[in-house]
mmCIF file with all atom_site columns, C-alpha atoms in Angstrom:
data_model
loop_
_atom_site.group_PDB
_atom_site.id
_atom_site.type_symbol
_atom_site.label_atom_id
_atom_site.label_alt_id
_atom_site.label_comp_id
_atom_site.label_asym_id
_atom_site.label_entity_id
_atom_site.label_seq_id
_atom_site.pdbx_PDB_ins_code
_atom_site.Cartn_x
_atom_site.Cartn_y
_atom_site.Cartn_z
_atom_site.occupancy
_atom_site.B_iso_or_equiv
_atom_site.pdbx_formal_charge
_atom_site.auth_seq_id
_atom_site.auth_comp_id
_atom_site.auth_asym_id
_atom_site.auth_atom_id
_atom_site.pdbx_PDB_model_num
ATOM 1   C CA . MET A 1 1   ? 121.654 91.775  76.660  1.00 67.00 ? 1   MET A CA 1
ATOM 2   C CA . ALA A 1 2   ? 118.654 89.849  77.710  1.00 72.00 ? 2   ALA A CA 1
ATOM 3   C CA . GLU A 1 3   ? 119.480 86.643  78.789  1.00 75.00 ? 3   GLU A CA 1
ATOM 4   C CA . ALA A 1 4   ? 122.127 88.768  80.682  1.00 72.00 ? 4   ALA A CA 1
ATOM 5   C CA . ASP A 1 5   ? 119.807 90.167  82.282  1.00 72.00 ? 5   ASP A CA 1
ATOM 6   C CA . GLY A 1 6   ? 117.633 87.093  83.177  1.00 75.00 ? 6   GLY A CA 1
ATOM 7   C CA . ALA A 1 7   ? 114.621 89.051  81.330  1.00 78.00 ? 7   ALA A CA 1
ATOM 8   C CA . THR A 1 8   ? 113.928 85.543  80.119  1.00 78.00 ? 8   THR A CA 1
ATOM 9   C CA . ALA A 1 9   ? 110.272 85.436  81.587  1.00 78.00 ? 9   ALA A CA 1
ATOM 10  C CA . PRO A 1 10  ? 106.807 85.104  78.983  1.00 75.00 ? 10  PRO A CA 1
ATOM 11  C CA . PRO A 1 11  ? 104.303 88.050  79.571  1.00 77.00 ? 11  PRO A CA 1
ATOM 12  C CA . ARG A 1 12  ? 101.760 88.085  81.430  1.00 73.00 ? 12  ARG A CA 1
ATOM 13  C CA . PRO A 1 13  ? 98.725  86.467  80.152  1.00 69.00 ? 13  PRO A CA 1
ATOM 14  C CA . SER A 1 14  ? 95.564  89.200  79.140  1.00 73.00 ? 14  SER A CA 1
ATOM 15  C CA . PRO A 1 15  ? 93.026  88.512  81.146  1.00 70.00 ? 15  PRO A CA 1
ATOM 16  C CA . ASP A 1 16  ? 89.731  88.031  79.822  1.00 75.00 ? 16  ASP A CA 1
ATOM 17  C CA . PRO A 1 17  ? 87.299  90.943  80.693  1.00 75.00 ? 17  PRO A CA 1
ATOM 18  C CA . ASP A 1 18  ? 84.459  88.975  81.133  1.00 79.00 ? 18  ASP A CA 1
ATOM 19  C CA . ASP A 1 19  ? 85.851  87.337  84.024  1.00 74.00 ? 19  ASP A CA 1
ATOM 20  C CA . VAL A 1 20  ? 85.586  88.693  87.368  1.00 69.00 ? 20  VAL A CA 1
ATOM 21  C CA . THR A 1 21  ? 87.970  85.780  89.433  1.00 70.00 ? 21  THR A CA 1
ATOM 22  C CA . TRP A 1 22  ? 91.234  86.757  91.683  1.00 72.00 ? 22  TRP A CA 1
ATOM 23  C CA . ILE A 1 23  ? 94.466  87.160  89.409  1.00 75.00 ? 23  ILE A CA 1
ATOM 24  C CA . GLU A 1 24  ? 97.277  85.123  91.912  1.00 80.00 ? 24  GLU A CA 1
ATOM 25  C CA . PRO A 1 25  ? 100.563 85.893  91.211  1.00 83.00 ? 25  PRO A CA 1
ATOM 26  C CA . PRO A 1 26  ? 102.013 83.494  88.955  1.00 86.00 ? 26  PRO A CA 1
ATOM 27  C CA . ARG A 1 27  ? 105.014 81.014  90.429  1.00 89.00 ? 27  ARG A CA 1
ATOM 28  C CA . CYS A 1 28  ? 107.934 80.181  89.125  1.00 89.00 ? 28  CYS A CA 1
ATOM 29  C CA . PRO A 1 29  ? 108.489 76.250  87.503  1.00 87.00 ? 29  PRO A CA 1
ATOM 30  C CA . GLU A 1 30  ? 111.591 75.394  88.815  1.00 88.00 ? 30  GLU A CA 1
ATOM 31  C CA . CYS A 1 31  ? 110.897 76.043  93.114  1.00 91.00 ? 31  CYS A CA 1
ATOM 32  C CA . GLY A 1 32  ? 107.009 76.763  93.024  1.00 90.00 ? 32  GLY A CA 1
ATOM 33  C CA . ALA A 1 33  ? 107.277 80.356  94.793  1.00 91.00 ? 33  ALA A CA 1
ATOM 34  C CA . LEU A 1 34  ? 105.099 83.310  93.525  1.00 92.00 ? 34  LEU A CA 1
ATOM 35  C CA . VAL A 1 35  ? 107.127 85.618  91.775  1.00 92.00 ? 35  VAL A CA 1
ATOM 36  C CA . ARG A 1 36  ? 106.228 89.487  89.938  1.00 91.00 ? 36  ARG A CA 1
ATOM 37  C CA . LEU A 1 37  ? 106.571 89.633  86.038  1.00 90.00 ? 37  LEU A CA 1
ATOM 38  C CA . PHE A 1 38  ? 107.794 92.878  84.760  1.00 89.00 ? 38  PHE A CA 1
ATOM 39  C CA . PRO A 1 39  ? 108.583 94.379  81.475  1.00 88.00 ? 39  PRO A CA 1
ATOM 40  C CA . THR A 1 40  ? 111.644 95.606  80.676  1.00 87.00 ? 40  THR A CA 1
ATOM 41  C CA . ASN A 1 41  ? 112.477 99.511  80.001  1.00 82.00 ? 41  ASN A CA 1
ATOM 42  C CA . TYR A 1 42  ? 113.470 96.814  76.324  1.00 83.00 ? 42  TYR A CA 1
ATOM 43  C CA . ASP A 1 43  ? 110.688 94.989  75.821  1.00 81.00 ? 43  ASP A CA 1
ATOM 44  C CA . ARG A 1 44  ? 111.552 91.670  77.393  1.00 87.00 ? 44  ARG A CA 1
ATOM 45  C CA . TRP A 1 45  ? 109.662 90.695  80.706  1.00 89.00 ? 45  TRP A CA 1
ATOM 46  C CA . VAL A 1 46  ? 111.411 89.144  83.927  1.00 91.00 ? 46  VAL A CA 1
ATOM 47  C CA . SER A 1 47  ? 110.518 87.304  86.210  1.00 92.00 ? 47  SER A CA 1
ATOM 48  C CA . LEU A 1 48  ? 111.267 89.553  89.956  1.00 94.00 ? 48  LEU A CA 1
ATOM 49  C CA . ALA A 1 49  ? 111.509 88.292  93.810  1.00 93.00 ? 49  ALA A CA 1
ATOM 50  C CA . MET A 1 50  ? 108.352 89.579  95.458  1.00 92.00 ? 50  MET A CA 1
ATOM 51  C CA . VAL A 1 51  ? 110.461 90.995  98.324  1.00 93.00 ? 51  VAL A CA 1
ATOM 52  C CA . GLU A 1 52  ? 113.095 94.275  97.810  1.00 94.00 ? 52  GLU A CA 1
ATOM 53  C CA . LEU A 1 53  ? 115.713 93.884  99.883  1.00 95.00 ? 53  LEU A CA 1
ATOM 54  C CA . PRO A 1 54  ? 119.059 95.807  100.881 1.00 96.00 ? 54  PRO A CA 1
ATOM 55  C CA . ALA A 1 55  ? 121.847 96.182  97.226  1.00 95.00 ? 55  ALA A CA 1
ATOM 56  C CA . LYS A 1 56  ? 123.687 94.980  100.392 1.00 95.00 ? 56  LYS A CA 1
ATOM 57  C CA . ASP A 1 57  ? 122.375 91.901  100.039 1.00 95.00 ? 57  ASP A CA 1
ATOM 58  C CA . VAL A 1 58  ? 121.537 91.727  96.523  1.00 94.00 ? 58  VAL A CA 1
ATOM 59  C CA . PRO A 1 59  ? 124.734 90.885  93.762  1.00 93.00 ? 59  PRO A CA 1
ATOM 60  C CA . ALA A 1 60  ? 124.822 93.533  91.561  1.00 91.00 ? 60  ALA A CA 1
ATOM 61  C CA . ALA A 1 61  ? 124.168 91.107  88.987  1.00 90.00 ? 61  ALA A CA 1
ATOM 62  C CA . PHE A 1 62  ? 120.385 90.872  90.294  1.00 93.00 ? 62  PHE A CA 1
ATOM 63  C CA . ARG A 1 63  ? 119.468 94.400  90.868  1.00 94.00 ? 63  ARG A CA 1
ATOM 64  C CA . TRP A 1 64  ? 116.516 95.660  89.585  1.00 94.00 ? 64  TRP A CA 1
ATOM 65  C CA . ARG A 1 65  ? 114.450 98.438  90.240  1.00 93.00 ? 65  ARG A CA 1
ATOM 66  C CA . LEU A 1 66  ? 110.661 99.552  89.747  1.00 92.00 ? 66  LEU A CA 1
ATOM 67  C CA . THR A 1 67  ? 110.507 102.473 87.666  1.00 89.00 ? 67  THR A CA 1
ATOM 68  C CA . ARG A 1 68  ? 107.066 104.615 87.185  1.00 85.00 ? 68  ARG A CA 1
ATOM 69  C CA . VAL A 1 69  ? 106.248 105.343 83.403  1.00 80.00 ? 69  VAL A CA 1
ATOM 70  C CA . PRO A 1 70  ? 106.707 108.756 82.771  1.00 75.00 ? 70  PRO A CA 1
ATOM 71  C CA . ASP A 1 71  ? 102.443 110.296 81.671  1.00 73.00 ? 71  ASP A CA 1
ATOM 72  C CA . ARG A 1 72  ? 100.919 113.044 82.697  1.00 70.00 ? 72  ARG A CA 1
ATOM 73  C CA . SER A 1 73  ? 98.563  111.366 84.859  1.00 62.00 ? 73  SER A CA 1
ATOM 74  C CA . PRO A 1 74  ? 98.771  111.009 88.918  1.00 65.00 ? 74  PRO A CA 1
ATOM 75  C CA . VAL A 1 75  ? 97.545  107.896 88.870  1.00 58.00 ? 75  VAL A CA 1
ATOM 76  C CA . PRO A 1 76  ? 100.361 104.842 88.229  1.00 59.00 ? 76  PRO A CA 1
ATOM 77  C CA . THR A 1 77  ? 99.484  103.724 84.084  1.00 62.00 ? 77  THR A CA 1
ATOM 78  C CA . ASP A 1 78  ? 102.380 101.523 84.213  1.00 83.00 ? 78  ASP A CA 1
ATOM 79  C CA . ILE A 1 79  ? 105.276 100.058 85.600  1.00 87.00 ? 79  ILE A CA 1
ATOM 80  C CA . VAL A 1 80  ? 108.552 98.913  84.181  1.00 89.00 ? 80  VAL A CA 1
ATOM 81  C CA . ALA A 1 81  ? 111.446 96.934  85.555  1.00 90.00 ? 81  ALA A CA 1
ATOM 82  C CA . VAL A 1 82  ? 115.419 98.185  85.025  1.00 90.00 ? 82  VAL A CA 1
ATOM 83  C CA . ARG A 1 83  ? 118.172 96.577  86.194  1.00 90.00 ? 83  ARG A CA 1
ATOM 84  C CA . VAL A 1 84  ? 120.402 98.436  88.324  1.00 89.00 ? 84  VAL A CA 1
ATOM 85  C CA . ARG A 1 85  ? 123.320 99.874  86.369  1.00 83.00 ? 85  ARG A CA 1
ATOM 86  C CA . GLY A 1 86  ? 126.546 102.682 86.175  1.00 81.00 ? 86  GLY A CA 1
ATOM 87  C CA . ILE A 1 87  ? 126.071 104.726 90.063  1.00 84.00 ? 87  ILE A CA 1
ATOM 88  C CA . ASP A 1 88  ? 125.872 102.152 92.533  1.00 87.00 ? 88  ASP A CA 1
ATOM 89  C CA . PRO A 1 89  ? 122.952 102.344 94.965  1.00 91.00 ? 89  PRO A CA 1
ATOM 90  C CA . LEU A 1 90  ? 124.133 102.929 98.442  1.00 92.00 ? 90  LEU A CA 1
ATOM 91  C CA . PRO A 1 91  ? 123.934 99.658  100.869 1.00 93.00 ? 91  PRO A CA 1
ATOM 92  C CA . SER A 1 92  ? 121.117 99.945  102.803 1.00 94.00 ? 92  SER A CA 1
ATOM 93  C CA . GLU A 1 93  ? 119.308 101.823 99.648  1.00 95.00 ? 93  GLU A CA 1
ATOM 94  C CA . PRO A 1 94  ? 116.508 98.757  98.765  1.00 95.00 ? 94  PRO A CA 1
ATOM 95  C CA . VAL A 1 95  ? 116.881 97.519  95.153  1.00 95.00 ? 95  VAL A CA 1
ATOM 96  C CA . VAL A 1 96  ? 113.853 94.799  93.701  1.00 95.00 ? 96  VAL A CA 1
ATOM 97  C CA . PRO A 1 97  ? 116.142 91.160  93.146  1.00 95.00 ? 97  PRO A CA 1
ATOM 98  C CA . ALA A 1 98  ? 115.632 88.837  90.565  1.00 93.00 ? 98  ALA A CA 1
ATOM 99  C CA . HIS A 1 99  ? 114.421 85.549  91.154  1.00 93.00 ? 99  HIS A CA 1
ATOM 100 C CA . ARG A 1 100 ? 117.203 83.603  89.552  1.00 90.00 ? 100 ARG A CA 1
ATOM 101 C CA . MET A 1 101 ? 118.932 84.773  92.786  1.00 91.00 ? 101 MET A CA 1
ATOM 102 C CA . MET A 1 102 ? 116.878 83.409  95.540  1.00 89.00 ? 102 MET A CA 1
ATOM 103 C CA . CYS A 1 103 ? 115.522 80.273  92.833  1.00 88.00 ? 103 CYS A CA 1
ATOM 104 C CA . VAL A 1 104 ? 116.342 77.438  95.147  1.00 81.00 ? 104 VAL A CA 1
ATOM 105 C CA . PRO A 1 105 ? 114.902 73.552  92.879  1.00 76.00 ? 105 PRO A CA 1
ATOM 106 C CA . GLU A 1 106 ? 112.693 71.368  95.007  1.00 64.00 ? 106 GLU A CA 1
#
């Protein structure tokens, strides 16, 4: 399932608690573009594009949503990526495309 969804990215490295330098987003090894790494709802990681696009511009196989993990705190504690399946979004509804849809190797 992870390979079909494109959720094969390595997890984000854990930051050193003593390191106070700015953490840059990772870059795609294929095209060099910035990507966002998020855990999925089935314990894998996926590389997502840095922008949201309307659902009409993203093929169904590449549509993801970022969802907050439910908890009792009003502060978002963690966000997971969930594939958009079942009910199709409205054409103008924003979705986050998988990076592999936008990846153009150099």
